[in-house]
Short mmCIF file of C-alpha atoms in Angstrom, two decimals:
data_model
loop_
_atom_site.label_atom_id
_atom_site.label_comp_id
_atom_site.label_asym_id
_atom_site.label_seq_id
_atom_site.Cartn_x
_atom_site.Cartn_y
_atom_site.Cartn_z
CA UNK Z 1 -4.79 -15.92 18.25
CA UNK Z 2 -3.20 -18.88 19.28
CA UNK Z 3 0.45 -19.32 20.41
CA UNK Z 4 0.92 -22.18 17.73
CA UNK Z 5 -1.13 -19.54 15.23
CA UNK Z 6 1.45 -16.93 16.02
CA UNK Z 7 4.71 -19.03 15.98
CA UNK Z 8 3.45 -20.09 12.49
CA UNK Z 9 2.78 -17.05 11.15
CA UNK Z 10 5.74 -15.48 12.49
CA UNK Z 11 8.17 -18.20 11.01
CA UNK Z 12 6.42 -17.73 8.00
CA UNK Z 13 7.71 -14.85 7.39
CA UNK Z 14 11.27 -15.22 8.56
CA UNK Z 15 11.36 -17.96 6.25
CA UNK Z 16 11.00 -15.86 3.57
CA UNK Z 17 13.68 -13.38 4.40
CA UNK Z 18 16.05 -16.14 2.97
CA UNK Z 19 14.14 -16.67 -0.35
CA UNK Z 20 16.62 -15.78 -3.17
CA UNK Z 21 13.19 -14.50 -4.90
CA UNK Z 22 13.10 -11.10 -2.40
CA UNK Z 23 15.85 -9.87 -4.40
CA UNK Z 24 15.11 -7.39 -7.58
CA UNK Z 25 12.07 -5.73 -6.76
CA UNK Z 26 12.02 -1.67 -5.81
CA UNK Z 27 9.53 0.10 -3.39
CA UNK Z 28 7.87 3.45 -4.67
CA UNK Z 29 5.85 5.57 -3.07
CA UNK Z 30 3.34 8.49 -4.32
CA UNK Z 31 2.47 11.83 -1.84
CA UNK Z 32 -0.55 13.63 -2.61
CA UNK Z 33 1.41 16.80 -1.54
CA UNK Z 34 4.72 18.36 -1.64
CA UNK Z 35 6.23 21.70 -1.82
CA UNK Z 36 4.52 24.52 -3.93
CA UNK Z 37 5.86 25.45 -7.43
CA UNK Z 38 7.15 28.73 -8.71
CA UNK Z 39 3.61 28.96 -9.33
CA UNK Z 40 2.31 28.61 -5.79
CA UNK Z 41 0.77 25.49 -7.07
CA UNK Z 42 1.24 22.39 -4.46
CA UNK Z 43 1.79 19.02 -5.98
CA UNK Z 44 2.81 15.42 -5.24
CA UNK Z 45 6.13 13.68 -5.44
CA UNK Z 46 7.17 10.48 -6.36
CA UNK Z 47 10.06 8.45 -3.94
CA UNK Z 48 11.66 5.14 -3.72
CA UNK Z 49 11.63 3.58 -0.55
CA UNK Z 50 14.51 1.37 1.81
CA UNK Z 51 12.50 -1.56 2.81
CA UNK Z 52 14.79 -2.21 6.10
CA UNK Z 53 14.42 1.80 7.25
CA UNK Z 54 11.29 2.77 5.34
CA UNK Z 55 13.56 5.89 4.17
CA UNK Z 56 12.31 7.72 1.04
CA UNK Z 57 15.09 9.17 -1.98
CA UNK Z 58 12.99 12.00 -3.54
CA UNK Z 59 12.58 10.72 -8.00
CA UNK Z 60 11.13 13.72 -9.28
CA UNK Z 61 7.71 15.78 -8.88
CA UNK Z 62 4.43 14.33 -10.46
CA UNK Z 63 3.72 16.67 -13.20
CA UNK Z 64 1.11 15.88 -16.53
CA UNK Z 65 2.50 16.04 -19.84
CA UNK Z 66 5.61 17.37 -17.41
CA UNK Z 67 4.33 20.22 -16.86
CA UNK Z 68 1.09 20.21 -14.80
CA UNK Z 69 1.54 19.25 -10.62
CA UNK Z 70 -0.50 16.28 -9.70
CA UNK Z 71 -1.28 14.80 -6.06
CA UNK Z 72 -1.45 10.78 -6.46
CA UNK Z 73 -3.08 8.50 -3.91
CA UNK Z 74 -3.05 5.10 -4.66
CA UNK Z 75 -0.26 3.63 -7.66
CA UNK Z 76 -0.21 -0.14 -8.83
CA UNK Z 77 2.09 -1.69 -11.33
CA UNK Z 78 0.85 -4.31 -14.00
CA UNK Z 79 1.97 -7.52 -13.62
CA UNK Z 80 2.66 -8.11 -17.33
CA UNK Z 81 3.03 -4.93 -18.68
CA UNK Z 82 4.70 -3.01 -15.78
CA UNK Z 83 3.04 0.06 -16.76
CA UNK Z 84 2.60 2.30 -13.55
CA UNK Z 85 -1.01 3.72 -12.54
CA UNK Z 86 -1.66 6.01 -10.49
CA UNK Z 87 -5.11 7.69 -9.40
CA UNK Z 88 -5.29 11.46 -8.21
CA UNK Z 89 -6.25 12.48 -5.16
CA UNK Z 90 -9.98 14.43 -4.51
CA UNK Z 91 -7.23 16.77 -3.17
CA UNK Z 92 -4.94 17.57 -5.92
CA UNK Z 93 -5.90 20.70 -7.95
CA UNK Z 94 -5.51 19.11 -10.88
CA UNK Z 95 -7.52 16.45 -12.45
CA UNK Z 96 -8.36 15.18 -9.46
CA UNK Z 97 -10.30 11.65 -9.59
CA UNK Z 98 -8.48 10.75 -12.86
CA UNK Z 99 -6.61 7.66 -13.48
CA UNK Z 100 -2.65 8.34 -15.15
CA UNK Z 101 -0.35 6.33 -16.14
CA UNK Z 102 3.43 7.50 -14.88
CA UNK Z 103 7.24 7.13 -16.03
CA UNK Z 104 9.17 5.59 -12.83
CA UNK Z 105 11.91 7.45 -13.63
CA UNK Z 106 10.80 11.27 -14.10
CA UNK Z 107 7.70 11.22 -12.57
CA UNK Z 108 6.04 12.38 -15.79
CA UNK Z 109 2.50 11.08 -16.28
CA UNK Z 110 0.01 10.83 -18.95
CA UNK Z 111 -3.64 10.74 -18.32
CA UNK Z 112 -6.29 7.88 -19.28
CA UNK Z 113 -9.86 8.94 -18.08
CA UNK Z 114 -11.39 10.06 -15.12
CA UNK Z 115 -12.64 8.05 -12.17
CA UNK Z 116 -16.03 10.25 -11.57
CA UNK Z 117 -15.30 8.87 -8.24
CA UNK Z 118 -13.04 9.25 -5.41
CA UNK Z 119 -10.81 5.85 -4.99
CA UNK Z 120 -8.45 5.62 -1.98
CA UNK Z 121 -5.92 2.84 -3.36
CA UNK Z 122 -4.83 0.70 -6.13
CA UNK Z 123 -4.16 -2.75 -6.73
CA UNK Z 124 -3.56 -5.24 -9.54
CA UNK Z 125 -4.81 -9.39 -9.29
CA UNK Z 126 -2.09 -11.55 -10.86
CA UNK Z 127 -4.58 -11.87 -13.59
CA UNK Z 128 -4.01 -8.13 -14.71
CA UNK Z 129 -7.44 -6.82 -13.74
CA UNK Z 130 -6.90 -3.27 -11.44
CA UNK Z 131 -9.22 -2.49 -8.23
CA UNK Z 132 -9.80 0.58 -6.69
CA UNK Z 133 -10.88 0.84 -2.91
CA UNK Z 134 -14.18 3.48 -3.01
CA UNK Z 135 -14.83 5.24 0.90
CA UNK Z 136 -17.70 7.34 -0.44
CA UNK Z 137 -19.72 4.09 -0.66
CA UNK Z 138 -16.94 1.80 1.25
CA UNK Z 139 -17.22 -0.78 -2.09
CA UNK Z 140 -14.40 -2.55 -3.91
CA UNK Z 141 -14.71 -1.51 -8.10
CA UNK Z 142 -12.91 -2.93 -11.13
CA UNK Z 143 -10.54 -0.05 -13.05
CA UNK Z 144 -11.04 0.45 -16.45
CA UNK Z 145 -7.10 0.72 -17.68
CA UNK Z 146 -7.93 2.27 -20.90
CA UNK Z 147 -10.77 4.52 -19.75
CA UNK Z 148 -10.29 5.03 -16.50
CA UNK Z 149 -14.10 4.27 -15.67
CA UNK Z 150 -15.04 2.27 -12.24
CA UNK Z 151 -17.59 -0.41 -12.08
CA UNK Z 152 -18.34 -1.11 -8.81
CA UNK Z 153 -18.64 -4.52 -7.09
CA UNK Z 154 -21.39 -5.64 -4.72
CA UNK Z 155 -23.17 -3.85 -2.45
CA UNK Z 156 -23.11 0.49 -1.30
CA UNK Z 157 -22.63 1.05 2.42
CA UNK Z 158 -22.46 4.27 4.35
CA UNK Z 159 -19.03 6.01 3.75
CA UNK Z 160 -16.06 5.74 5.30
CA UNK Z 161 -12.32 6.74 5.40
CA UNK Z 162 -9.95 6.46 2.83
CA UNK Z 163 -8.36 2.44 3.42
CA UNK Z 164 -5.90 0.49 2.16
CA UNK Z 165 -6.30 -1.96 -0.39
CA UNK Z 166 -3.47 -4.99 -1.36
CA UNK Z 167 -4.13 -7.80 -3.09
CA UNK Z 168 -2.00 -11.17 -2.18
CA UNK Z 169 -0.81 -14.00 -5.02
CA UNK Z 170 -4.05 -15.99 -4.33
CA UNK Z 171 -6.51 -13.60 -5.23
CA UNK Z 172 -7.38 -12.60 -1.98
CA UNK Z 173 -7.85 -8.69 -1.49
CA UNK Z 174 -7.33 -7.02 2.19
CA UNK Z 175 -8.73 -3.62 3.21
CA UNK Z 176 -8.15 -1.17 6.00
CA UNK Z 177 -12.34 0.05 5.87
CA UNK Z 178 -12.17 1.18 9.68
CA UNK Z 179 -8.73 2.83 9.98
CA UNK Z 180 -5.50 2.13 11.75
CA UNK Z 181 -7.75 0.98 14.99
CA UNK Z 182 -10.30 -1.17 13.24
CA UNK Z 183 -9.14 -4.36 11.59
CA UNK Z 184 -7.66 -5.89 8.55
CA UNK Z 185 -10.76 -7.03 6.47
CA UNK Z 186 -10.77 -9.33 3.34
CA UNK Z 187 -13.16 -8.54 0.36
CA UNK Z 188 -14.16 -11.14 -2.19
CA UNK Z 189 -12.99 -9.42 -5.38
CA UNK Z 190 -15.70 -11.16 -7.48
CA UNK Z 191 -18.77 -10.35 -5.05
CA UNK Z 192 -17.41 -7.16 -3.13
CA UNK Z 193 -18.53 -8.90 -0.15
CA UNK Z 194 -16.35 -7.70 3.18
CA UNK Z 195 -15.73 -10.41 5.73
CA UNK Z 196 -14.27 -8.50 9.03
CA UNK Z 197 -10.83 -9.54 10.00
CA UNK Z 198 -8.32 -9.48 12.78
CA UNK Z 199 -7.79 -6.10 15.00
CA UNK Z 200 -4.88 -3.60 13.92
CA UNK Z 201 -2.98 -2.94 16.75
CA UNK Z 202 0.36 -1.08 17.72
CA UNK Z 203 0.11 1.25 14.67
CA UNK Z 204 2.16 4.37 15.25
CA UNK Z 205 -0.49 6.71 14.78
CA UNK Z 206 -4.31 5.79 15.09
CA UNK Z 207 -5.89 7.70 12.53
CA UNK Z 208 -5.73 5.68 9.33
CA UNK Z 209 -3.76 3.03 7.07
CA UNK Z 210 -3.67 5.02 3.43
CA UNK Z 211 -2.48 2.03 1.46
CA UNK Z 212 -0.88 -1.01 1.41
CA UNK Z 213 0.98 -3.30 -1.04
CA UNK Z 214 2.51 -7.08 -0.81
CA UNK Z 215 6.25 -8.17 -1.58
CA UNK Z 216 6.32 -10.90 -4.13
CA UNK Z 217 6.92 -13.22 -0.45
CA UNK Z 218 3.28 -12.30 1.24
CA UNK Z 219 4.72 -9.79 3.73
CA UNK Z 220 1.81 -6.67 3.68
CA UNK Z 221 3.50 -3.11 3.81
CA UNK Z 222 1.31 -0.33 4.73
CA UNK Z 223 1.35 3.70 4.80
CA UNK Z 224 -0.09 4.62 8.38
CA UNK Z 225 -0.62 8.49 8.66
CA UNK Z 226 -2.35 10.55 11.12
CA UNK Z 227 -4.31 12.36 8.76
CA UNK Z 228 -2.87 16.03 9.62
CA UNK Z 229 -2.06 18.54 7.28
CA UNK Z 230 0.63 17.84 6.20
CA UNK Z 231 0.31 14.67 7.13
CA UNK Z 232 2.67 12.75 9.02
CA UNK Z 233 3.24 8.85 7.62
CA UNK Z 234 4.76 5.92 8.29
CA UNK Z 235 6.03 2.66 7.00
CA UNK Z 236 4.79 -0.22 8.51
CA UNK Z 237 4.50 -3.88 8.47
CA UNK Z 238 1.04 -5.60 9.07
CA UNK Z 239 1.00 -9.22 10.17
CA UNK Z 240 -2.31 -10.69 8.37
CA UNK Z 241 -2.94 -13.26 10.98
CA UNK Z 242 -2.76 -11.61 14.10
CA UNK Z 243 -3.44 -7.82 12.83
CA UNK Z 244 -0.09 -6.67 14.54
CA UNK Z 245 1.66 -3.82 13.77
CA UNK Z 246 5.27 -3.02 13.68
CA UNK Z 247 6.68 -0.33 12.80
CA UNK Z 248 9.49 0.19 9.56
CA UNK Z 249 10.57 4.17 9.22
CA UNK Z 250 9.27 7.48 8.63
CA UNK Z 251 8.33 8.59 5.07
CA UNK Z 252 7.95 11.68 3.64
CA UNK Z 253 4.98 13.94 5.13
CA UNK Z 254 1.39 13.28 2.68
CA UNK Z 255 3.10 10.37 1.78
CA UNK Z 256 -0.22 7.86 0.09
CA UNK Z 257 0.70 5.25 -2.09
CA UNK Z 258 3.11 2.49 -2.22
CA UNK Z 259 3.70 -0.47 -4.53
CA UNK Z 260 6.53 -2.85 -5.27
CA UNK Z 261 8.13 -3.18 -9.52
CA UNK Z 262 11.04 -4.48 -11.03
CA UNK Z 263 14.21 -2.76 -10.49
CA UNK Z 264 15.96 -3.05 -13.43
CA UNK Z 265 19.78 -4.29 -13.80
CA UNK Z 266 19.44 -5.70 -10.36
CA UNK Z 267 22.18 -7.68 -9.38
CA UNK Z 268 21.82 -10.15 -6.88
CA UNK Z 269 25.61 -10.49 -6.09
CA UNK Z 270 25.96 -6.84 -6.01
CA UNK Z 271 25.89 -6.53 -2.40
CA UNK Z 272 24.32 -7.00 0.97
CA UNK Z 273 20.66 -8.36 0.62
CA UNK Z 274 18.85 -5.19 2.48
CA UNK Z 275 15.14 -6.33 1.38
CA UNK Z 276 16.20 -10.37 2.97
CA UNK Z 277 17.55 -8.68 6.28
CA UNK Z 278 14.70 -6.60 6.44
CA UNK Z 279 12.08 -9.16 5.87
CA UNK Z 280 13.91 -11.21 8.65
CA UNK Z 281 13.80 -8.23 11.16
CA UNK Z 282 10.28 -7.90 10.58
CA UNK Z 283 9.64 -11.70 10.71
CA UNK Z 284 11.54 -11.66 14.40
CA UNK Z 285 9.14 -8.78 15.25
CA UNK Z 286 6.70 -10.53 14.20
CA UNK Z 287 7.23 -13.42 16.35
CA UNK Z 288 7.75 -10.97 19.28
CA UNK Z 289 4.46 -9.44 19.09
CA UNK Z 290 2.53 -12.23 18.62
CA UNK Z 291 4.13 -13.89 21.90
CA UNK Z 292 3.27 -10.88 23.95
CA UNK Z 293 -0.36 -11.00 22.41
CA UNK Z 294 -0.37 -14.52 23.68
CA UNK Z 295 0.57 -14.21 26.89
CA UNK Z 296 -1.39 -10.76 27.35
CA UNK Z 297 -4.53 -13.22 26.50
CA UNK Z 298 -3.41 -15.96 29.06
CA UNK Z 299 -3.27 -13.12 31.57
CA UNK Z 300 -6.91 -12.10 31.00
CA UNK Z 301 -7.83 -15.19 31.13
CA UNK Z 302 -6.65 -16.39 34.24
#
């Protein structure tokens, strides 16, 4: 990328650190595992997340009908409706590959259908139609919200790990198909058809980006993780231009999901703006990697 490209992008996003819109909206996160029950049974957890440190406040365990533990991957909140989704994990012992919808507040979910596939994250268009990301057959599919069945879109290809999957204000849907070394792809959410993107690079760990969400201002969050067991996860900012990476905060180990909502009785003169600082600490990274990218290209070329 060019220097102009970078400086662009990079403003870009400062400039929206002083947008009175970044205020009001509250960062969750999902983990497909936590601590075992008095049962011995191990399920997820559901957190809410400090966008300037990327640390996690434990809500409450993600139980069914409050009672049964559930590990959720991807979650997604409705743009109208601001019901919470969630899907299960192929790794959580209960239901797994089912679609639920949960209470932000206790972590109690209720279930709609199962997937009958595995789906590796969630998102919603502005429109109100949900997508899953699918790495047995790396394929983008529509959600079913009352069913919980997946059409897929477009062409099968040969599997591959779970990716991230955010979709931006104009429609267009970015995926993490290759992992935290490959590159940020876009995939036309009408034809499924992947066009290859810019390379990911400085992610904290290498092995994969779980999931990914957008604030209301176009800034792309991400869960990096190094796929152990438990495994370790990150917070992480992903410029869409240049593919840079900058890392946020450490979240909770198996952390998977993440998605933005309403935080209710917000009040913008409450305090410090923590979400505008952040975005303009990220912006300013931003700008920093893209220089050194610049300059680390003028170098090889000369």
């Amino acid at each position: 990328m060019g220097l102009r490209a970078a400086v662009l992008a990079a403003l870009l996003a400062i400039g929206m650190a002083w947008s009175p819109a970044a205020t009001g909206q509250k960062l969750y996160a999902s983990s497909v595992r936590s601590v075992a029950d008095s049962s011995g049974v191990v399920g997820g957890s559901l957190y809410s997340v400090a966008l300037a440190t990327g640390s996690a406040s434990f809500i409450a365990p993600f139980q069914l009908n409050g009672s049964t533990p559930l590990g959720i991957t991807g979650i997604a909140v409705h743009p109208a409706t601001g019901v919470f989704y969630g899907i299960t994990s192929p790794l959580s012992r209960n239901f797994p590959r089912s679609l639920v919808t949960f209470d932000p507040a206790t972590g109690d979910a209720r279930m709609v259908g199962p997937l009958r596939v595995s789906g590796s994250d969630l998102a919603f268009s502005r429109s109100g139609i949900l997508y899953a990301w699918l790495p047995e057959t790396s394929q983008l599919g529509t959600v079913n919200i009352e069913t919980g069945a997946v059409t897929p879109i477009g062409r099968a290809a040969a599997a591959g790990p779970p990716a991230g999957l955010a979709i931006d204000a104009s429609g267009r849907a970015y995926i993490t198909p290759k992992g935290a070394t490959g590159t940020l792809d876009t995939v036309d959410i009408a034809t499924g058809a992947v066009k290859t993107g810019p390379q990911l690079t400085g992610a904290p760990f290498e092995s994969a980006i779980n999931s990914m969400t957008f604030t209301t201002l176009g800034l792309l969050l991400a869960v990096n993780s190094n796929a152990g067991a438990p495994a370790a996860t990150r917070l992480v900012a992903i410029n869409v231009a240049s593919g840079a990476v900058a890392n946020i905060g450490t979240l909770p180990d198996d952390t998977d999901g993440i998605a933005f909502a309403n935080a209710p009785g917000r009040d913008s003169a409450a305090g410090p703006n923590w979400q505008n600082i952040a975005l303009l600490a990220l912006g300013v990274t931003a700008l920093i990697l893209g220089l050194i990218g610049w300059m680390v290209g003028r170098r090889a070329k000369g």
